[in-house]
Short mmCIF file of C-alpha atoms in Angstrom, two decimals:
data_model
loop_
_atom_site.label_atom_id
_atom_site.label_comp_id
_atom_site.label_asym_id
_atom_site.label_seq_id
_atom_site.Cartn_x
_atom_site.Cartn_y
_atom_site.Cartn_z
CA UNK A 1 13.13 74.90 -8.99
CA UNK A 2 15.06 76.81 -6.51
CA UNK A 3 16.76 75.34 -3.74
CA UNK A 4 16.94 71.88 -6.03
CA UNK A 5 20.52 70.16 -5.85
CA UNK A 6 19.70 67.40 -8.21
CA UNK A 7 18.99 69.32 -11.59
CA UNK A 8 19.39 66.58 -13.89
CA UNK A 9 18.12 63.40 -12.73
CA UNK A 10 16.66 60.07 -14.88
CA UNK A 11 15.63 56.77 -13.37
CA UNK A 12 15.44 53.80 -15.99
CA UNK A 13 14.58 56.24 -18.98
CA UNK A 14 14.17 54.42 -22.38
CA UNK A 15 13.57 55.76 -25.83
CA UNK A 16 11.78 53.48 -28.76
CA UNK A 17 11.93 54.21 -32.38
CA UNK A 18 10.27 51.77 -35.08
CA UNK A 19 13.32 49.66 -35.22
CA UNK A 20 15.81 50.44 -32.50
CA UNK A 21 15.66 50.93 -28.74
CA UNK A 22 17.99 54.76 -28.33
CA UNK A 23 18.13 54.52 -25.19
CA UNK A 24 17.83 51.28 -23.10
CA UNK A 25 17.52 51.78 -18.93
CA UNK A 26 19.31 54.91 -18.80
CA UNK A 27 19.45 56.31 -14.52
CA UNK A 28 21.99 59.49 -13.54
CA UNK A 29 21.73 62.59 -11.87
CA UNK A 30 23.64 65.87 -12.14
CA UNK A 31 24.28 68.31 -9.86
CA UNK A 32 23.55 72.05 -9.75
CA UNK A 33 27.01 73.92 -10.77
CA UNK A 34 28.83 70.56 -12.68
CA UNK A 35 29.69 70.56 -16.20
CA UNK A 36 29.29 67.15 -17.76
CA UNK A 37 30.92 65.59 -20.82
CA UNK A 38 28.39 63.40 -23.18
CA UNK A 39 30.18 60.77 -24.90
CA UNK A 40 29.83 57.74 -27.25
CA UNK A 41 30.29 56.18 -31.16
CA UNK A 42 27.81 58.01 -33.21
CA UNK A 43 24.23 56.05 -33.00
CA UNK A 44 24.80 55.50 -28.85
CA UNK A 45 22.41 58.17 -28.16
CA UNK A 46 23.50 61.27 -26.94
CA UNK A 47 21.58 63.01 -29.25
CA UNK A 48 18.35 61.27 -28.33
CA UNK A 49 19.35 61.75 -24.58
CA UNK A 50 19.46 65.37 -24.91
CA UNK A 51 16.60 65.84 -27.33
CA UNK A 52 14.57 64.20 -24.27
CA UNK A 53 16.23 66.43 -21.36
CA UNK A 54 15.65 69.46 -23.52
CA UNK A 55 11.52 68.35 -23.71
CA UNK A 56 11.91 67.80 -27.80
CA UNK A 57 11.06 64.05 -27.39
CA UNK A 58 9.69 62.23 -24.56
CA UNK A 59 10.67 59.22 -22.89
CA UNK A 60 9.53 55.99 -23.81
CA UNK A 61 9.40 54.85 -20.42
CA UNK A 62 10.74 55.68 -17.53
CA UNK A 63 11.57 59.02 -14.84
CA UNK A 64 12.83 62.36 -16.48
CA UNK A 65 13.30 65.42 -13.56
CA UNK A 66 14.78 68.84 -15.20
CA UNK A 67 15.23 71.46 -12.86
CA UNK A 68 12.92 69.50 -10.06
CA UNK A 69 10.16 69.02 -12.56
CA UNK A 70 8.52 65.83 -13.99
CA UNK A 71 8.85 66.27 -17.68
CA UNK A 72 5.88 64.17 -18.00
CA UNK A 73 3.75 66.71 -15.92
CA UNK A 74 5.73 70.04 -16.02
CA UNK A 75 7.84 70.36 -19.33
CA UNK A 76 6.70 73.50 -19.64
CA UNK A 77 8.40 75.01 -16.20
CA UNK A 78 11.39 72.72 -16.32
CA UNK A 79 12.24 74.10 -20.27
CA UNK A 80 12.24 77.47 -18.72
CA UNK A 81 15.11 76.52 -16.74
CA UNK A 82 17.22 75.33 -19.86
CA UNK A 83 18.83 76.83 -22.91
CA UNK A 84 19.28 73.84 -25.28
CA UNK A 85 21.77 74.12 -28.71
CA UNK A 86 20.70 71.04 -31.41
CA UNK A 87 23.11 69.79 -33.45
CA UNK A 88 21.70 71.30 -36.48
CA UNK A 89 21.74 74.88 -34.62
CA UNK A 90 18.16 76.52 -36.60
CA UNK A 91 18.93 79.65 -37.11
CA UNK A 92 16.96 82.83 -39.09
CA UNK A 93 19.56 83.61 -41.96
CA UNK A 94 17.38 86.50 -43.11
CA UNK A 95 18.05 88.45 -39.41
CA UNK A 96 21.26 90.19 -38.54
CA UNK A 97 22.63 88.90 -35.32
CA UNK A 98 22.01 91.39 -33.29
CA UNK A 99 17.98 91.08 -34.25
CA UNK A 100 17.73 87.29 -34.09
CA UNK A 101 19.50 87.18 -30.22
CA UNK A 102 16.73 90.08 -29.44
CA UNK A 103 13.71 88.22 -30.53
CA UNK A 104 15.34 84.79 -29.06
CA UNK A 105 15.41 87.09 -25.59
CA UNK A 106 12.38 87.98 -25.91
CA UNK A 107 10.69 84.67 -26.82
CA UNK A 108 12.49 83.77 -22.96
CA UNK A 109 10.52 86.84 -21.32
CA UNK A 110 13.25 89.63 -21.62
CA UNK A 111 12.19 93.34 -22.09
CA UNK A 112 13.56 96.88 -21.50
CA UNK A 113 16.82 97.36 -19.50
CA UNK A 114 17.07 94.01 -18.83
CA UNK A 115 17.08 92.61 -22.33
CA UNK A 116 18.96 95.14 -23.79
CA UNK A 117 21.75 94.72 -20.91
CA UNK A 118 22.02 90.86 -21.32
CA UNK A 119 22.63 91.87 -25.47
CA UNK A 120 25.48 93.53 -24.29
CA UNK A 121 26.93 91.42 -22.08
CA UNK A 122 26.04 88.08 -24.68
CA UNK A 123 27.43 89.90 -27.59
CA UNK A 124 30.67 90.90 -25.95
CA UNK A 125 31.21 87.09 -24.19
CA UNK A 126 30.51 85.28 -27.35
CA UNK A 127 32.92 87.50 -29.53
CA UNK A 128 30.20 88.38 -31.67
CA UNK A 129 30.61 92.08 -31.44
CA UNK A 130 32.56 92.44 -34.98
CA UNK A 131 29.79 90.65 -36.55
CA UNK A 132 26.46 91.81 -34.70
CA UNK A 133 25.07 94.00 -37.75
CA UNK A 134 25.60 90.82 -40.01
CA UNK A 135 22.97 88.94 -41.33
CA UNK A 136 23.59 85.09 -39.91
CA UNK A 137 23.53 83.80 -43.93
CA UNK A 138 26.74 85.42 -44.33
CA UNK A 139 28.30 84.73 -41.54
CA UNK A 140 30.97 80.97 -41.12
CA UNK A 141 29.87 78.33 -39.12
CA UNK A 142 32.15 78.82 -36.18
CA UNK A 143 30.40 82.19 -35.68
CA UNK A 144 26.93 80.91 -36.51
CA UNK A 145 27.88 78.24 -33.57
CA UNK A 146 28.44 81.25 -31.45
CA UNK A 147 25.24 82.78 -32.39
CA UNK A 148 23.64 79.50 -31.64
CA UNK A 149 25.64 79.29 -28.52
CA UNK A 150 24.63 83.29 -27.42
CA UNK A 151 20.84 82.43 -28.01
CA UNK A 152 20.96 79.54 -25.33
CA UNK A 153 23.00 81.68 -22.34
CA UNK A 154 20.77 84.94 -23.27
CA UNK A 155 18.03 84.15 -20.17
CA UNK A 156 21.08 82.73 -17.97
CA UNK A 157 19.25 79.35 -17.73
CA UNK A 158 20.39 76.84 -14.97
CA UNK A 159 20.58 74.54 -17.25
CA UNK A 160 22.59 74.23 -20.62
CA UNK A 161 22.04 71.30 -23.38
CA UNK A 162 24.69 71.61 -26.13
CA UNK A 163 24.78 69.09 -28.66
CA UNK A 164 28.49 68.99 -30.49
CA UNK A 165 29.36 72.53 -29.83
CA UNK A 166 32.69 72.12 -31.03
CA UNK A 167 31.40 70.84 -34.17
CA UNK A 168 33.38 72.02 -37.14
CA UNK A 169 35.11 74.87 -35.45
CA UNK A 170 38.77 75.60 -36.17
CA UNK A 171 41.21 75.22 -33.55
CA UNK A 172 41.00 78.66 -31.98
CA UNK A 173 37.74 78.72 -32.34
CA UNK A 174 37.04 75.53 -30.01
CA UNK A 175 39.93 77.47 -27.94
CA UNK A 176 37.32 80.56 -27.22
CA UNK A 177 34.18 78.37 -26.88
CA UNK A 178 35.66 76.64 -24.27
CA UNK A 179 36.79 79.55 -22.14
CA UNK A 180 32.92 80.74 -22.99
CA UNK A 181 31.36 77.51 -21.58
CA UNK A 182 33.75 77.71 -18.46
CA UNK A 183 32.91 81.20 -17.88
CA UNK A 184 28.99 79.63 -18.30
CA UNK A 185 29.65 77.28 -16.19
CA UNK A 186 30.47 79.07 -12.98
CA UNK A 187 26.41 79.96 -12.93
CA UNK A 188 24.77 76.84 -15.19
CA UNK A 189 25.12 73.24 -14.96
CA UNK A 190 26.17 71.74 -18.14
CA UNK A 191 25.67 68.93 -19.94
CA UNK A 192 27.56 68.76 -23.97
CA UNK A 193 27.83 66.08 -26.25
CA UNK A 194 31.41 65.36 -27.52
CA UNK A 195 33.76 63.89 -29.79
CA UNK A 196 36.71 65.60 -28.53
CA UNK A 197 38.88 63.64 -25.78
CA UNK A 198 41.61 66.16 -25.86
CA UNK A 199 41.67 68.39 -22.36
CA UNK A 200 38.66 66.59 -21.07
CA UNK A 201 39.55 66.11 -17.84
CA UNK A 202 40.36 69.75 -17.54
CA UNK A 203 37.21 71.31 -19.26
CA UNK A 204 34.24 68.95 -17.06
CA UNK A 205 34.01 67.52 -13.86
CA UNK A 206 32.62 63.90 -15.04
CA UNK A 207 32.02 62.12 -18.38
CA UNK A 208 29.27 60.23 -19.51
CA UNK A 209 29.92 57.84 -21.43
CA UNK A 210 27.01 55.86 -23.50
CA UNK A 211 27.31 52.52 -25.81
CA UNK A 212 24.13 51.42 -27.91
CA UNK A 213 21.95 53.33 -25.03
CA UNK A 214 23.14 51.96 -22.27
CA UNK A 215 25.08 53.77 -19.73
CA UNK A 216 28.59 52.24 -19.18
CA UNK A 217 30.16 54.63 -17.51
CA UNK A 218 29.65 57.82 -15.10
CA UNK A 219 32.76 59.79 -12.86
CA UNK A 220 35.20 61.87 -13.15
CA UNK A 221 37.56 60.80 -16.40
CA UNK A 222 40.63 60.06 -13.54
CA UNK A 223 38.26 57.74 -12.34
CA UNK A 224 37.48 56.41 -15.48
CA UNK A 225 40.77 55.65 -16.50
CA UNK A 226 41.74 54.22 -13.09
CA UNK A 227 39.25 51.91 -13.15
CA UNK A 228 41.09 50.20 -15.89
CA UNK A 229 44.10 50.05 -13.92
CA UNK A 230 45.82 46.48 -13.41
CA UNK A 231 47.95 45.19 -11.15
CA UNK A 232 50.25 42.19 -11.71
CA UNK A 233 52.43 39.93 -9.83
CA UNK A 234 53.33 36.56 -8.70
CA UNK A 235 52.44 34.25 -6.24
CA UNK A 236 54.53 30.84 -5.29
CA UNK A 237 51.77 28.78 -4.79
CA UNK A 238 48.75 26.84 -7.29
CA UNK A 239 46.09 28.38 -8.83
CA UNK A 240 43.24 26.82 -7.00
CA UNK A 241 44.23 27.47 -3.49
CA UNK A 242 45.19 31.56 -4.68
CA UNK A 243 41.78 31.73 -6.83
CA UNK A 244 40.19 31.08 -3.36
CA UNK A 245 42.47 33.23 -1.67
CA UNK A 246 41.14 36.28 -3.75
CA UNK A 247 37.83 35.40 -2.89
CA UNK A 248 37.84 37.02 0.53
CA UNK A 249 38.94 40.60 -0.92
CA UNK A 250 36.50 42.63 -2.28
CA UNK A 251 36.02 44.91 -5.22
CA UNK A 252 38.08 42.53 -7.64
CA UNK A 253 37.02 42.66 -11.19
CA UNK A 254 38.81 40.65 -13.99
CA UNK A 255 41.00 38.59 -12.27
CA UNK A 256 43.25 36.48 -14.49
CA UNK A 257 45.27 33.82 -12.99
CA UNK A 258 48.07 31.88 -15.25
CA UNK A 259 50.28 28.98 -13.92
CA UNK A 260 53.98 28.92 -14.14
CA UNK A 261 56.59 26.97 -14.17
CA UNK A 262 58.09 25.57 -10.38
CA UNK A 263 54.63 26.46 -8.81
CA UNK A 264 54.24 29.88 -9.31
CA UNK A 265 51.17 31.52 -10.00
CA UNK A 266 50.68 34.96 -12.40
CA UNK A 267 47.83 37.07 -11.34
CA UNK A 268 46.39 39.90 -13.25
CA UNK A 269 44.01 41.96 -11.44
CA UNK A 270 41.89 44.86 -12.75
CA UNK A 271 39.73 46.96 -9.99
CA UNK A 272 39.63 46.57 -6.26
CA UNK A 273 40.76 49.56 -3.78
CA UNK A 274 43.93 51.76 -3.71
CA UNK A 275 44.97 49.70 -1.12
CA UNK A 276 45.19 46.45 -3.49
CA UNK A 277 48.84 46.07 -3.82
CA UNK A 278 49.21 46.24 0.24
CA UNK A 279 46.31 43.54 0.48
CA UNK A 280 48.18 41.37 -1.90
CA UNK A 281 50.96 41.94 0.21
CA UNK A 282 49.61 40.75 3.01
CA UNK A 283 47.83 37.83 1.35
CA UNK A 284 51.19 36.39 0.72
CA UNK A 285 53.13 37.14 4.22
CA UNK A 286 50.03 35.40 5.89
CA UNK A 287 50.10 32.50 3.64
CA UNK A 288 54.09 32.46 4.02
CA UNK A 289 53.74 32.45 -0.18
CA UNK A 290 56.58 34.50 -1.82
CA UNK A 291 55.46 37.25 -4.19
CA UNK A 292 57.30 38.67 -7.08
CA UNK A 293 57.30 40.90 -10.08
CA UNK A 294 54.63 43.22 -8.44
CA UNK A 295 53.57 46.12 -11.27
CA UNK A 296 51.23 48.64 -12.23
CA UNK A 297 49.56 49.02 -15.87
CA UNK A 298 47.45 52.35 -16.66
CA UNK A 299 45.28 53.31 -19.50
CA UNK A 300 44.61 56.96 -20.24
CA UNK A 301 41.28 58.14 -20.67
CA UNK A 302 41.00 57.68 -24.24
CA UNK A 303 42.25 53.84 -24.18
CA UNK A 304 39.28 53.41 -21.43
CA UNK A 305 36.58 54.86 -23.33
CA UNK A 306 38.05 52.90 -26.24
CA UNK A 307 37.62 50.34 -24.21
CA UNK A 308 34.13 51.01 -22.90
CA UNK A 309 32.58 52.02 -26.44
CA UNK A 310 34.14 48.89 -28.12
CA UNK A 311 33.10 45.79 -26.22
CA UNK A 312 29.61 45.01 -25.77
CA UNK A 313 27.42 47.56 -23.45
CA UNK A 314 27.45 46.27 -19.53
CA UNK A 315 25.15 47.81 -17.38
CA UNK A 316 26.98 49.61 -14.59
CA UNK A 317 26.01 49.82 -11.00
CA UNK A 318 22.84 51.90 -10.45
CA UNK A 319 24.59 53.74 -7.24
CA UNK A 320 26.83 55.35 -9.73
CA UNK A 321 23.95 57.87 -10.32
CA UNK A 322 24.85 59.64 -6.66
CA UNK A 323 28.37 60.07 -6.95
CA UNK A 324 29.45 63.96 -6.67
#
């Protein structure tokens, strides 16, 4: 729908199969022009997440918008808006490239001038122009993935679904579909599934990151791995009276506090603002406590989603969804 920021956008959304709950209170939104990682253990439901943005399965319960549409009312006009890539990538093998990308254009509307120009332009982008008189059942699966890949950006949807694109491509191969999906990106918002942590935080703008359906995490990867960031130090002073202490600052998660020997206190704290360190600071020279041993720890972003995918799924704050 033109003029719609929010292109992506599910409130609560559940999927039920016989024996398992897929997806389990899933809320985010996406914004028009962001390209968005997908990530999780295998069974989290990525797939099922973008089988239901893409209008292949419906929601169990809760709000699906694609594109400004209802997908329980207006599939239909928000699938228009989206070129979607399944894992399996169907293909014809019996059509030569060049004819299976024409009839895909012209299953999306295209005619004339217009389809024969986006050909062209698809066929150079993708690399496929070597290859265009080949039929598909000859061709390797890094080119049939760029077949797959051509068939979804033929209409220029706003919207892109890709489900392990990188899947069982060599390394230059992943090399040149990246560069293809940035160049995409520029006019399409995009949303791929993912296995591959290496240059993450260069190729998207935020990860999301399921565990057993649930959402556990949704921001830029920098932010992801910062939020695992600890601080550590030590306090003269006992436990109970610094345990209260931390009580008036805000934003603390995880807070471990150890006693020591002459009546110093270690604290471990994970969370809280940039400004943490100062405010511990300050928490001492008010108290007249003497501090000590102040450090930082980091994770990168692969120990945080190890983290994330590894201990049992929290639910994470619903205002997450707005974050740009």
């Amino acid at each position: 729908m033109p003029g719609t920021d929010i292109l992506l956008d599910l409130d609560q959304v559940t999927r039920s199969f016989a024996r398992c709950e897929a997806l389990r209170g899933v809320s985010f939104q996406i914004r028009r022009g962001e390209v968005v990682a997908l990530l999780g253990p295998n069974g989290s439901g990525k797939t099922t997440l973008l089988r239901i943005l893409a209008g292949v399965l419906t929601a169990t319960s809760g709000r699906v918008r694609v594109g400004g549409c209802n997908m329980a009312t207006r599939s239909l006009e928000a699938r228009r808006q989206t070129g979607y890539l399944p894992e399996s990538n169907p293909l014809c093998p019996e059509l030569r490239v060049t004819e299976y990308l024409k009839w895909r254009g012209q299953l999306h509307g295209l005619r004339g001038k217009q389809l024969a120009a986006r050909l062209r332009e698809t066929i150079e982008r993708g690399g496929l122009a070597d290859v265009s008189g080949q039929l598909i059942s000859n061709l390797s699966h890094g080119f049939r993935q760029r077949v797959g890949l051509a068939a979804c950006l033929l209409h220029e949807p706003a919207i892109l679904l890709l489900d392990e694109p990188f899947a069982g491509l060599d390394p230059a191969q992943v090399v040149a579909t990246r560069q293809w999906l940035a160049k995409a990106g520029e006019t399409s918002t995009i949303l791929y599934s993912t296995h591959m942590l290496a240059d993450l935080e260069t190729d998207c703008r935020r990860a999301l990151i399921l565990n057993a359906g649930r959402l556990v995490a949704f921001d830029t990867p920098q932010r992801i791995a910062g939020s695992f960031t600890r601080w550590h130090a030590e306090l003269q002073t006992d436990e109970p009276t610094l345990a209260a202490a931390l009580e008036t600052m805000p934003g603390l998660t995880d807070t471990r506090l150890k006693p020591l020997e002459d009546g110093w206190t270690a604290i471990s704290i994970r969370g809280g603002s940039q400004d943490l360190p100062a405010a511990l600071e300050e928490c001492a020279r008010s108290r007249q406590w003497p501090l000590r041993h102040m450090r930082q720890t980091t994770r990168s972003f692969a120990e945080a989603y190890m983290r994330l995918t590894t201990l049992p799924p929290l639910v994470r704050n619903p205002a997450q969804r707005s974050k740009s």
